[in-house]
PDB file of C-alpha atoms in Angstrom:
ATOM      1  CA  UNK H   1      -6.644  68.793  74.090  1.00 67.00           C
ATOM      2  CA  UNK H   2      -5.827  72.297  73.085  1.00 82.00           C
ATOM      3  CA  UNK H   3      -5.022  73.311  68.849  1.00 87.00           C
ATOM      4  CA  UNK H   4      -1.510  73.736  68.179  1.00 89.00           C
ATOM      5  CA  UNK H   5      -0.745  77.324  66.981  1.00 89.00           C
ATOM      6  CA  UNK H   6      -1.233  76.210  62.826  1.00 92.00           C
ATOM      7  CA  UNK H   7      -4.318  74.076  63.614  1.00 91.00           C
ATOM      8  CA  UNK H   8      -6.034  77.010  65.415  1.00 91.00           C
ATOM      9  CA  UNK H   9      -4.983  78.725  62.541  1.00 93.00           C
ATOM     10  CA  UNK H  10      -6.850  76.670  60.035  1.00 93.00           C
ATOM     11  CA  UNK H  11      -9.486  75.763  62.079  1.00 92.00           C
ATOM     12  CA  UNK H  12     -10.053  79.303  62.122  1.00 92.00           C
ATOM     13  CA  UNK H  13      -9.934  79.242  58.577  1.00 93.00           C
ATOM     14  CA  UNK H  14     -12.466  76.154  58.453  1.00 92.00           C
ATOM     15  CA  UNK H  15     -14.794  78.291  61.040  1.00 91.00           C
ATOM     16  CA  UNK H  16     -15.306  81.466  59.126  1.00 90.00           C
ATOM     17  CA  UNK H  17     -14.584  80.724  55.640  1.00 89.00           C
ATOM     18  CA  UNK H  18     -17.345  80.733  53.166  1.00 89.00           C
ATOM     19  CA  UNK H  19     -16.359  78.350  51.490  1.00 90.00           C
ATOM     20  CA  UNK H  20     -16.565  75.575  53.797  1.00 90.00           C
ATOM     21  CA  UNK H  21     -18.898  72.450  54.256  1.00 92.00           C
ATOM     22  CA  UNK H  22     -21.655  73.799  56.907  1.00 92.00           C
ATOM     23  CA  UNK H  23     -20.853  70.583  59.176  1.00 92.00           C
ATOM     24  CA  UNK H  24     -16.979  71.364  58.673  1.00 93.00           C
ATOM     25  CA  UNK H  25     -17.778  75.244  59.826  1.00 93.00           C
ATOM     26  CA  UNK H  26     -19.757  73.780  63.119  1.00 92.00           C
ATOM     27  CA  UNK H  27     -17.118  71.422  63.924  1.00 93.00           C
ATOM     28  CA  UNK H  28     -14.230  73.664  64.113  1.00 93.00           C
ATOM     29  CA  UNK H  29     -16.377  76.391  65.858  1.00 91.00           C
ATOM     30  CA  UNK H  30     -17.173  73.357  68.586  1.00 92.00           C
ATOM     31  CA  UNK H  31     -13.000  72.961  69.036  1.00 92.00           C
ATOM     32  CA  UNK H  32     -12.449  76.494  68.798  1.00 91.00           C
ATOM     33  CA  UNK H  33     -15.239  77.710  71.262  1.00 90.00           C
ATOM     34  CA  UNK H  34     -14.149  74.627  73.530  1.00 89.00           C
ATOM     35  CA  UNK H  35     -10.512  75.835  73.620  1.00 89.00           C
ATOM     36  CA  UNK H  36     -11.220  79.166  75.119  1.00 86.00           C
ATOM     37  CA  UNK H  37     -11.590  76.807  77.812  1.00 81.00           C
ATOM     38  CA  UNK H  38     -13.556  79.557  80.129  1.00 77.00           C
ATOM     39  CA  UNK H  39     -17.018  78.535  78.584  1.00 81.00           C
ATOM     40  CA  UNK H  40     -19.455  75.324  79.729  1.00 87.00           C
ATOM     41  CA  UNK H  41     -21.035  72.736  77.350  1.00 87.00           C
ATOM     42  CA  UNK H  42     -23.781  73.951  77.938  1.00 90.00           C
ATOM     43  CA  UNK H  43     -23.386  77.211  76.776  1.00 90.00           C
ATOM     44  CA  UNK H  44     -21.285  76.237  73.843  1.00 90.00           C
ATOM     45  CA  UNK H  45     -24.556  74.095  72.752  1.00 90.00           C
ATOM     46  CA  UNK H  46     -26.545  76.606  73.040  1.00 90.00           C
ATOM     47  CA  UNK H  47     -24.396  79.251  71.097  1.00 87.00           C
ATOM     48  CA  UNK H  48     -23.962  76.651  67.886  1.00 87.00           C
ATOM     49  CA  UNK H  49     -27.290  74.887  68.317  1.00 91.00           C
ATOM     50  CA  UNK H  50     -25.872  71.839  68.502  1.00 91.00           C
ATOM     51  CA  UNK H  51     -26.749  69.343  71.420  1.00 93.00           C
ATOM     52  CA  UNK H  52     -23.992  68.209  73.815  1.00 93.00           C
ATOM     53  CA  UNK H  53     -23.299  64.930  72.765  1.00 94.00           C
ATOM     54  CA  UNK H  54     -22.473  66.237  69.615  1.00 92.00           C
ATOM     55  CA  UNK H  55     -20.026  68.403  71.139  1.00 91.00           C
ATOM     56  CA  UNK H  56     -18.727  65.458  73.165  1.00 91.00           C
ATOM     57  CA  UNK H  57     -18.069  63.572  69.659  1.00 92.00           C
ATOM     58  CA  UNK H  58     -16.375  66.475  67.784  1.00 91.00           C
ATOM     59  CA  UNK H  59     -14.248  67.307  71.082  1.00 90.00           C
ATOM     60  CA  UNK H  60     -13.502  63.946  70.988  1.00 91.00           C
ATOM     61  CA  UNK H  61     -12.693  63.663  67.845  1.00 92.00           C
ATOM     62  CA  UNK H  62     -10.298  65.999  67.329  1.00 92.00           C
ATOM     63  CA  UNK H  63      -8.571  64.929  70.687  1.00 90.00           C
ATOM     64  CA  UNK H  64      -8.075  61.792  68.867  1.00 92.00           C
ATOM     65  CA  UNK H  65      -7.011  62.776  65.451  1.00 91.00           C
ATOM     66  CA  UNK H  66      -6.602  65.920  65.597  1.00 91.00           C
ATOM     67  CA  UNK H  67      -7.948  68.187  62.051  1.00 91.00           C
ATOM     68  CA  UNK H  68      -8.341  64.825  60.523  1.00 92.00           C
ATOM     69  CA  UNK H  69     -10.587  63.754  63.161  1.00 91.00           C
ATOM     70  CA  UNK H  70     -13.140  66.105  62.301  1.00 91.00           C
ATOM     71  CA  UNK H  71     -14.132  65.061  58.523  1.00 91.00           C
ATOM     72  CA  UNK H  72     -16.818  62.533  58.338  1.00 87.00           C
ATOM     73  CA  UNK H  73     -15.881  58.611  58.466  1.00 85.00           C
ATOM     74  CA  UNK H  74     -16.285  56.184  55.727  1.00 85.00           C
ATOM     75  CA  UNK H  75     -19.458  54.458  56.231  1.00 82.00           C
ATOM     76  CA  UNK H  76     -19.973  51.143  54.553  1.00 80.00           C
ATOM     77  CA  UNK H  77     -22.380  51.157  51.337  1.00 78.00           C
ATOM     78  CA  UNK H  78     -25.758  49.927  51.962  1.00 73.00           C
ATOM     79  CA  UNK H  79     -26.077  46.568  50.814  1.00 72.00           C
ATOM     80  CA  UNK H  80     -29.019  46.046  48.456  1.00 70.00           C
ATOM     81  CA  UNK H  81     -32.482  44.693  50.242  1.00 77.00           C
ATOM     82  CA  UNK H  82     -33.854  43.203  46.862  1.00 80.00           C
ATOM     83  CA  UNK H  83     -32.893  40.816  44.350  1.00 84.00           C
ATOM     84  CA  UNK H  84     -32.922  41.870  40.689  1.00 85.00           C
ATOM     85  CA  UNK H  85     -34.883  38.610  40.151  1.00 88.00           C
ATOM     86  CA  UNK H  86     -37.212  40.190  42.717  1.00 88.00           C
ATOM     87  CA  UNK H  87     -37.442  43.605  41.051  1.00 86.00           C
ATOM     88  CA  UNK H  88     -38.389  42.235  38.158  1.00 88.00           C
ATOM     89  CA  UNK H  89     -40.933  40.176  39.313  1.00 89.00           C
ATOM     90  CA  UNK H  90     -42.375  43.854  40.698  1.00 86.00           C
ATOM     91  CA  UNK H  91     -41.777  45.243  37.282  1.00 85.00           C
ATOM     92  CA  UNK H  92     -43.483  42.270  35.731  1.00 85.00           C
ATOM     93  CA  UNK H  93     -46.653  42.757  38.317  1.00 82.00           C
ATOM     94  CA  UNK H  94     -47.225  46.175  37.628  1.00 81.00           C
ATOM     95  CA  UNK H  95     -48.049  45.529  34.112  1.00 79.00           C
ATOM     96  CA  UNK H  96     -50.887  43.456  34.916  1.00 73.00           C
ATOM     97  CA  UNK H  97     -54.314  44.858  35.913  1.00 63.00           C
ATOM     98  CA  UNK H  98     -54.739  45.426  39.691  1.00 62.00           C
ATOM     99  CA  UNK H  99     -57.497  43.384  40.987  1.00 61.00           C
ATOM    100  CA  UNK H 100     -59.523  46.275  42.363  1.00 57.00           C
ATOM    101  CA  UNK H 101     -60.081  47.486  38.408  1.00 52.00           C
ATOM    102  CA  UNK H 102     -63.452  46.980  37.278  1.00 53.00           C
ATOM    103  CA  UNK H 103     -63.417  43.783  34.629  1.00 53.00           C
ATOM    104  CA  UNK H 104     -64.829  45.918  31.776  1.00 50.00           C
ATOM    105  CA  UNK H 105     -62.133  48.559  32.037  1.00 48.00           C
ATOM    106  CA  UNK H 106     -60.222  47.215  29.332  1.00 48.00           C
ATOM    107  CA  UNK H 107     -62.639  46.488  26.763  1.00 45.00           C
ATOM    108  CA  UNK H 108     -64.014  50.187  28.007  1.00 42.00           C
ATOM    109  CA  UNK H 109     -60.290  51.679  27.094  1.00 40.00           C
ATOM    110  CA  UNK H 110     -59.869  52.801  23.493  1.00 37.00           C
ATOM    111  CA  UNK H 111     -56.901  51.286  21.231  1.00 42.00           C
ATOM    112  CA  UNK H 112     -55.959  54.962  20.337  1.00 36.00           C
ATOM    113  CA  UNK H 113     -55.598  56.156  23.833  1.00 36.00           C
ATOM    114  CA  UNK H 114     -52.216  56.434  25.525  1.00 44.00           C
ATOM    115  CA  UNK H 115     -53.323  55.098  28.764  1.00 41.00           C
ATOM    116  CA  UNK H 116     -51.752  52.489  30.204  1.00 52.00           C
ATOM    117  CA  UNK H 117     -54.121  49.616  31.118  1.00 49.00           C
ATOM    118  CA  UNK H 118     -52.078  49.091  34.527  1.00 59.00           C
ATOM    119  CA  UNK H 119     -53.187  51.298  37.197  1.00 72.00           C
ATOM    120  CA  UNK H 120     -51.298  50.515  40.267  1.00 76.00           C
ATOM    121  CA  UNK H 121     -50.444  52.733  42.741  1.00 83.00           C
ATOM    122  CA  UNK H 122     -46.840  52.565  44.773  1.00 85.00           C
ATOM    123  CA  UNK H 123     -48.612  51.281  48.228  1.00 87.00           C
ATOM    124  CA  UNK H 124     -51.032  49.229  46.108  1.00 84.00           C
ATOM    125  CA  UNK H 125     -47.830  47.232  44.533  1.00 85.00           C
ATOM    126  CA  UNK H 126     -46.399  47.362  47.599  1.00 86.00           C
ATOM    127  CA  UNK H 127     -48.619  45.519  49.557  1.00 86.00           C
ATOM    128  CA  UNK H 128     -49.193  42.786  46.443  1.00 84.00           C
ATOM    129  CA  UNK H 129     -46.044  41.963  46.313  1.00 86.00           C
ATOM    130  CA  UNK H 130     -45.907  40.877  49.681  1.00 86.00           C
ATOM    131  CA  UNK H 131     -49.151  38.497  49.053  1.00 86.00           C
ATOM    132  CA  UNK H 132     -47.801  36.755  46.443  1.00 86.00           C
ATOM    133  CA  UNK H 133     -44.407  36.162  48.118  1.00 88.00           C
ATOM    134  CA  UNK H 134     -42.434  38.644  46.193  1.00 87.00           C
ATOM    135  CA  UNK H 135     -41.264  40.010  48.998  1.00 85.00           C
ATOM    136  CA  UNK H 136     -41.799  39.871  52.933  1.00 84.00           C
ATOM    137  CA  UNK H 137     -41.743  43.534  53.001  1.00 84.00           C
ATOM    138  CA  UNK H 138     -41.554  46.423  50.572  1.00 84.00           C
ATOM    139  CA  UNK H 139     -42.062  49.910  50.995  1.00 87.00           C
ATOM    140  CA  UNK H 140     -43.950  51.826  48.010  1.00 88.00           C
ATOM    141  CA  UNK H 141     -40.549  53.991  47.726  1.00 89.00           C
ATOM    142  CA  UNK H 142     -38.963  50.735  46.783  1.00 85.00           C
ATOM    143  CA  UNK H 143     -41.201  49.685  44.202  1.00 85.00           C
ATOM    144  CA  UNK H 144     -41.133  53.314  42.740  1.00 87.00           C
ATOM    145  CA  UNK H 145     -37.131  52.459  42.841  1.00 83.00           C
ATOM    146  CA  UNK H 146     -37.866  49.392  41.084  1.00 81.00           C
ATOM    147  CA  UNK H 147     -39.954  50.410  38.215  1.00 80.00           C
ATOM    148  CA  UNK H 148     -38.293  53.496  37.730  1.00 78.00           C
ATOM    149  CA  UNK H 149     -36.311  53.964  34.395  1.00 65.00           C
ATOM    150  CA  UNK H 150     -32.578  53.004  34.914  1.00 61.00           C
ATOM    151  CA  UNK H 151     -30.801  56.136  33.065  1.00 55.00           C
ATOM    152  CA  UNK H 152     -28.763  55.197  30.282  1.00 54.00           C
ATOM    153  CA  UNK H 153     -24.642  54.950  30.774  1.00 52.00           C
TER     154      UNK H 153
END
């Protein structure tokens, strides 16, 4: 489907403008380049750096919808993976002493130093929480989610 006069017009505008979105800029140069009509794919693809598929989508796109067709869809949000019940129980396991600690280390740990007595590591937590039941599966960037400080609102 070829632009209109005022949608080449802004998708001009949307092509070259600096002040456009870098995937808004690609997807109007796909429509534009692809309604000179007297290049390939192929060559288009290579010109953007974009594969072909990709230029299949936009094309299609904007066939569809038109301008509107070429902003990004609403995606659902991604429902959470862990229970707060279960974070906690994370938060609560990482203040007790890993098992891999020697057994003196705490009476070998000064009162005045700022230490913390809990020494777990993000894979180390990880991989305990799934032994006691915690969780079947959780990745150390989870449990760094998890234990992280919640900023004030």
């Amino acid at each position: 489907m070829a632009p209109s006069a005022a949608e080449r017009v802004r998708l001009k505008k949307m092509a070259y403008g600096h002040k456009t979105e870098h995937r808004l800029r690609m997807r109007a140069q796909v429509v534009l380049h692809a309604a000179q009509g007297h290049r390939s794919h192929a060559c288009i693809a290579r010109e953007t750096g974009l594969h072909v598929d990709t230029l299949h989508r936009w094309r299609g796109r904007f066939a569809q919808a038109g301008l509107p067709g070429l902003k990004d869809r609403q995606r659902r949000p991604r429902l959470a993976s862990f229970t707060p019940l279960q974070a906690a129980e994370v938060k609560a396991l990482a203040c007790r002493l890993p098992a891999c600690l020697p057994a003196c280390l705490p009476a070998c740990l000064p009162a005045e130093s700022e230490v913390p007595l809990s020494r777990w590591s993000c894979p180390q937590l990880a991989r305990e929480a799934a032994r006691r039941g915690i969780a079947p599966f959780m990745s150390a960037s989870t449990v760094r989610r998890c234990c992280s400080v919640a900023p004030a609102a």
